[in-house]
Short mmCIF file of C-alpha atoms and ligand atoms in Angstrom, two decimals:
data_model
loop_
_atom_site.label_atom_id
_atom_site.label_comp_id
_atom_site.label_asym_id
_atom_site.label_seq_id
_atom_site.Cartn_x
_atom_site.Cartn_y
_atom_site.Cartn_z
CA MET A 1 57.15 87.48 143.27
CA VAL A 2 57.94 84.84 145.85
CA LYS A 3 61.57 85.82 145.67
CA THR A 4 60.91 89.49 146.44
CA MET A 5 58.74 88.54 149.36
CA ILE A 6 61.54 86.51 150.87
CA LEU A 7 64.04 89.30 150.36
CA THR A 8 61.80 91.95 151.90
CA LYS A 9 63.45 93.24 155.02
CA GLN A 10 61.69 92.69 158.29
CA TYR A 11 61.69 96.03 160.10
CA ARG A 12 59.34 95.06 162.88
CA CYS A 13 61.04 93.81 165.97
CA ILE A 14 60.67 90.08 165.86
CA HIS A 15 63.19 89.25 168.53
CA SER A 16 61.65 90.36 171.76
CA SER A 17 58.17 90.79 173.12
CA SER A 18 59.32 93.59 175.41
CA CYS A 19 60.33 95.79 172.48
CA GLN A 20 58.61 99.17 172.26
CA CYS A 21 59.27 99.51 168.53
CA THR A 22 55.83 98.29 167.50
CA LYS A 23 55.76 100.58 164.48
CA GLY A 24 58.90 99.01 163.07
CA HIS A 25 62.50 100.10 163.01
CA LEU A 26 64.45 102.48 160.84
CA SER A 27 66.13 100.77 157.95
CA GLU A 28 69.63 99.43 158.48
CA ASP A 29 70.92 101.74 155.76
CA VAL A 30 69.69 104.83 157.57
CA ILE A 31 71.21 103.73 160.86
CA PHE A 32 74.46 102.94 159.06
CA LEU A 33 74.64 106.46 157.61
CA VAL A 34 73.77 108.11 160.89
CA PHE A 35 76.49 106.22 162.74
CA GLN A 36 78.97 106.88 159.99
CA GLN A 37 78.33 110.59 160.57
CA LEU A 38 78.90 109.98 164.27
CA ASN A 39 82.21 108.33 163.44
CA TRP A 40 80.95 105.07 165.00
CA ASN A 41 80.83 106.64 168.44
CA PRO A 42 81.18 103.62 170.79
CA LYS A 43 79.08 105.06 173.59
CA LEU A 44 76.20 105.69 171.22
CA ILE A 45 76.52 102.21 169.73
CA ALA A 46 76.35 100.79 173.25
CA THR A 47 73.30 102.94 174.00
CA LEU A 48 71.55 101.83 170.84
CA SER A 49 72.18 98.19 171.76
CA CYS A 50 70.08 98.63 174.87
CA VAL A 51 66.94 99.65 172.94
CA CYS A 52 65.93 96.15 171.93
CA LYS A 53 67.26 92.92 170.48
CA TRP A 54 66.84 94.14 166.93
CA PHE A 55 69.16 97.08 167.54
CA ASP A 56 71.49 94.93 169.61
CA ASP A 57 71.78 92.47 166.76
CA LEU A 58 72.46 95.27 164.28
CA ALA A 59 75.11 96.75 166.56
CA LYS A 60 76.90 93.41 166.93
CA ARG A 61 76.69 92.52 163.27
CA VAL A 62 77.37 95.88 161.61
CA LEU A 63 78.15 98.86 163.82
CA TRP A 64 80.90 97.39 166.01
CA LYS A 65 82.51 95.93 162.93
CA GLU A 66 82.67 99.35 161.28
CA PHE A 67 83.92 100.81 164.53
CA CYS A 68 86.83 98.32 164.58
CA ARG A 69 87.58 98.88 160.92
CA THR A 70 87.72 102.63 161.35
CA ARG A 71 89.83 102.65 164.51
CA ALA A 72 92.32 99.94 163.56
CA PRO A 73 92.06 99.41 159.79
CA LYS A 74 95.38 97.61 159.21
CA MET A 75 94.92 95.30 162.15
CA MET A 76 91.39 94.43 161.06
CA LEU A 77 92.52 93.60 157.54
CA ASP A 78 95.20 91.34 158.94
CA LEU A 79 92.93 89.62 161.46
CA GLN A 80 90.51 88.73 158.70
CA SER A 81 93.00 87.95 155.96
CA SER A 82 93.20 84.23 156.64
CA GLY A 83 89.49 83.89 155.98
CA SER A 84 89.08 82.90 159.58
CA HIS A 85 85.73 83.60 161.13
CA SER A 86 87.17 84.01 164.56
CA VAL A 87 86.54 87.74 164.49
CA ASP A 88 83.00 87.37 163.23
CA GLY A 89 80.47 87.60 165.97
CA ASN A 90 83.02 89.04 168.31
CA TRP A 91 83.07 92.57 166.96
CA ARG A 92 81.73 94.05 170.12
CA ALA A 93 84.36 92.30 172.25
CA LEU A 94 87.05 93.49 169.88
CA GLY A 95 85.63 97.01 169.86
CA LYS A 96 85.80 97.08 173.64
CA LEU A 97 89.33 95.70 173.62
CA LEU A 98 90.42 98.59 171.41
CA ILE A 99 89.23 101.27 173.80
CA TYR A 100 88.97 99.80 177.28
CA CYS A 101 91.70 99.17 179.85
CA SER A 102 90.10 96.66 182.18
CA GLY A 103 92.12 97.52 185.29
CA CYS A 104 91.76 95.00 188.09
CA THR A 105 89.84 94.37 191.26
CA LYS A 106 91.17 93.27 194.62
CA GLY A 107 90.93 89.49 194.90
CA GLY A 108 90.32 89.23 191.15
CA LEU A 109 92.61 88.18 188.35
CA PHE A 110 95.68 90.02 189.55
CA ASN A 111 95.41 89.77 193.38
CA ASN A 112 96.35 92.51 195.77
CA ILE A 113 95.24 95.64 194.06
CA ASN A 114 92.19 97.58 192.94
CA ILE A 115 92.44 99.79 189.86
CA PRO A 116 89.15 100.65 188.15
CA GLY A 117 88.78 99.95 184.43
CA HIS A 118 88.49 102.93 182.12
CA PHE A 119 88.09 103.96 178.52
CA VAL A 120 91.17 105.12 176.67
CA TYR A 121 91.10 107.57 173.85
CA ARG A 122 93.56 105.84 171.61
CA THR A 123 95.88 102.86 171.95
CA ARG A 124 98.53 101.55 169.60
CA PHE A 125 98.47 97.79 168.95
CA SER A 126 101.57 96.24 167.46
CA ARG A 127 102.18 92.89 165.84
CA THR A 128 105.94 93.29 166.23
CA SER A 129 105.49 93.93 169.91
CA GLY A 130 103.28 90.85 170.13
CA LYS A 131 106.21 88.59 169.14
CA SER A 132 107.92 89.46 172.42
CA PHE A 133 105.05 87.85 174.30
CA LEU A 134 105.40 84.49 172.56
CA LEU A 135 107.83 81.67 173.30
CA PRO A 136 110.30 81.15 170.42
CA GLN A 137 108.51 77.98 169.30
CA CYS A 138 105.23 79.94 169.04
CA ARG A 139 106.50 82.99 167.17
CA THR A 140 104.76 82.12 163.94
CA ASP A 141 101.52 83.01 165.75
CA VAL A 142 100.19 86.48 165.14
CA LEU A 143 99.46 88.44 168.29
CA TYR A 144 98.73 92.15 168.53
CA VAL A 145 99.61 93.75 171.85
CA SER A 146 99.03 97.29 173.12
CA ASP A 147 101.54 99.60 174.70
CA PRO A 148 101.16 99.44 178.47
CA CYS A 149 98.52 101.69 179.99
CA GLU A 150 100.41 103.26 182.88
CA HIS A 151 98.92 103.60 186.34
CA LEU A 152 101.74 105.19 188.31
CA ASP A 153 102.36 105.24 192.08
CA GLN A 154 100.02 102.46 193.15
CA GLY A 155 101.40 102.27 196.71
CA ASP A 156 103.29 99.02 197.39
CA GLU A 157 102.71 97.88 193.82
CA GLY A 158 104.71 100.78 192.41
CA ASP A 159 104.11 101.77 188.80
CA VAL A 160 101.60 99.37 187.28
CA GLY A 161 101.12 98.80 183.57
CA PHE A 162 98.19 97.03 181.93
CA PHE A 163 98.38 95.66 178.42
CA ARG A 164 95.93 93.85 176.22
CA GLY A 165 95.90 92.14 172.87
CA ILE A 166 94.38 89.73 170.42
CA PHE A 167 95.54 86.67 168.51
CA LYS A 168 94.81 86.15 164.87
CA SER A 169 92.99 82.83 164.33
CA PHE A 170 93.53 81.79 167.92
CA SER A 171 91.76 78.47 167.43
CA MET A 172 94.59 77.40 165.11
CA SER A 173 97.46 78.98 167.03
CA LYS A 174 100.50 77.25 168.48
CA VAL A 175 99.90 78.96 171.79
CA ARG A 176 96.50 77.35 172.12
CA LYS A 177 97.91 73.96 171.19
CA MET A 178 100.66 74.32 173.75
CA LEU A 179 98.27 75.43 176.49
CA ILE A 180 96.23 72.31 175.88
CA LYS A 181 99.29 70.06 175.66
CA ARG A 182 100.58 71.46 178.95
CA LYS A 183 97.15 70.90 180.49
CA ALA A 184 96.94 74.53 181.56
CA GLN A 185 94.05 75.18 183.93
CA LEU A 186 91.34 77.70 183.18
CA HIS A 187 90.86 80.29 185.90
CA PRO A 188 88.11 78.94 188.19
CA THR A 189 86.14 82.16 188.60
CA GLU A 190 87.41 85.09 186.55
CA VAL A 191 86.38 85.60 182.91
CA CYS A 192 87.55 87.71 180.00
CA PRO A 193 86.40 91.33 180.51
CA TYR A 194 85.84 91.62 176.75
CA CYS A 195 83.91 88.47 175.82
CA LYS A 196 83.22 86.72 179.15
CA ALA A 197 85.01 83.52 178.07
CA LYS A 198 87.23 81.60 180.46
CA LEU A 199 90.93 82.42 180.81
CA TRP A 200 94.19 80.53 180.74
CA SER A 201 97.11 81.79 182.82
CA MET A 202 100.24 82.04 180.72
CA GLN A 203 102.28 82.29 183.88
CA GLN A 204 100.95 79.04 185.27
CA ALA A 205 101.64 77.39 181.90
CA GLU A 206 105.17 78.83 182.06
CA MET A 207 104.78 80.42 178.67
CA ILE A 208 105.91 83.98 179.42
CA PRO A 209 109.29 84.64 177.77
CA GLN A 210 111.75 87.14 179.23
CA SER A 211 111.39 89.25 176.13
CA ALA A 212 107.93 90.28 177.34
CA SER A 213 109.15 92.21 180.37
CA CYS A 214 111.96 93.75 178.29
CA ARG A 215 109.43 94.96 175.76
CA LEU A 216 107.25 96.54 178.43
CA GLY A 217 110.12 97.98 180.46
CA ALA A 218 108.95 95.92 183.42
CA TYR A 219 110.57 93.86 186.18
CA ASP A 220 111.28 90.25 185.12
CA ASP A 221 109.29 88.64 187.88
CA CYS A 222 106.42 91.13 187.90
CA ILE A 223 104.55 90.27 184.76
CA GLU A 224 101.53 88.12 184.27
CA TYR A 225 99.03 87.62 181.49
CA TYR A 226 96.01 85.62 180.57
CA VAL A 227 94.55 84.49 177.28
CA CYS A 228 90.84 83.75 176.89
CA LEU A 229 89.28 80.96 174.85
CA ASN A 230 88.59 83.45 172.04
CA GLY A 231 92.18 84.70 171.89
CA HIS A 232 91.91 87.98 173.79
CA MET A 233 94.91 88.64 175.98
CA LEU A 234 95.21 90.81 179.07
CA GLY A 235 98.05 91.38 181.45
CA ILE A 236 99.66 93.36 184.21
CA CYS A 237 103.24 94.29 184.99
CA THR A 238 105.25 96.45 187.33
CA LEU A 239 107.12 99.06 185.34
CA LEU A 240 110.76 99.82 185.98
CA PRO A 241 111.54 103.39 187.01
CA LEU A 242 112.13 105.28 183.80
CA SER A 243 115.83 105.96 184.39
CA ASP A 244 116.55 102.25 184.95
CA SER A 245 114.83 101.09 181.82
CA GLU A 246 116.58 103.80 179.80
CA GLU A 247 119.93 102.59 181.09
CA ALA A 248 118.96 99.03 180.30
CA SER A 249 118.14 99.84 176.72
CA GLU A 250 121.42 101.74 176.31
CA LEU A 251 123.28 98.60 177.33
CA GLU A 252 121.62 96.50 174.65
ZN1 ZN B 1 62.68 96.52 168.56
ZN1 ZN B 2 94.59 101.74 182.28
ZN1 ZN B 3 87.82 87.25 175.46
#
């Protein structure tokens, strides 16, 4: 009897006094099924989160996780395979990373230029591609990086590409160790657009290998990226004109 009482789910909103759901919430199972039917629509998950803390908690704990699993199943399996909890609790940040190109603001992370952030329908993240963004001595780390999101003809900046990514078990990665060993500075004002944590500049730490710009088809000296304390990565580059990069790859 005592046991069943403890296991009884609490459907009333117990998290916030401002909540309107005084008659209790739908059961988690019902919400799960509804959102499954909606194919874990991210905009609706975000809307639901705004209702009250109970829904927000459910979204963070369950719905964003299913969203990530559905959109990037192989990557999710891999990110969780080490038994690391680094993904846990950050499902919403990861969900946003999958579908949102953060752009940049003038005077922000990437100086000079203002390109608004936007949602993207679908982005490919590649572990193989991620290797190109790691120094040789860090290549046992696992990093997934997206193809560049192209913003062409940005005036003086030319063709701009944004890319983003995530480390597996960042807290145990060689990159993190090296950043700390090199006493890399955290950016004084800007934070990760996905999880709001502080950011390390890989450029300042001199940890950007040449292979990164090759991979992106970008100019050598026009690439920059940051990694946040939770292992999200975001970067910018200036893309080579298509004909040049094609020639370059033919020479390889
Ligand atoms: Zn509520
Ligand atoms: Zn973009
Ligand atoms: Zn982050």
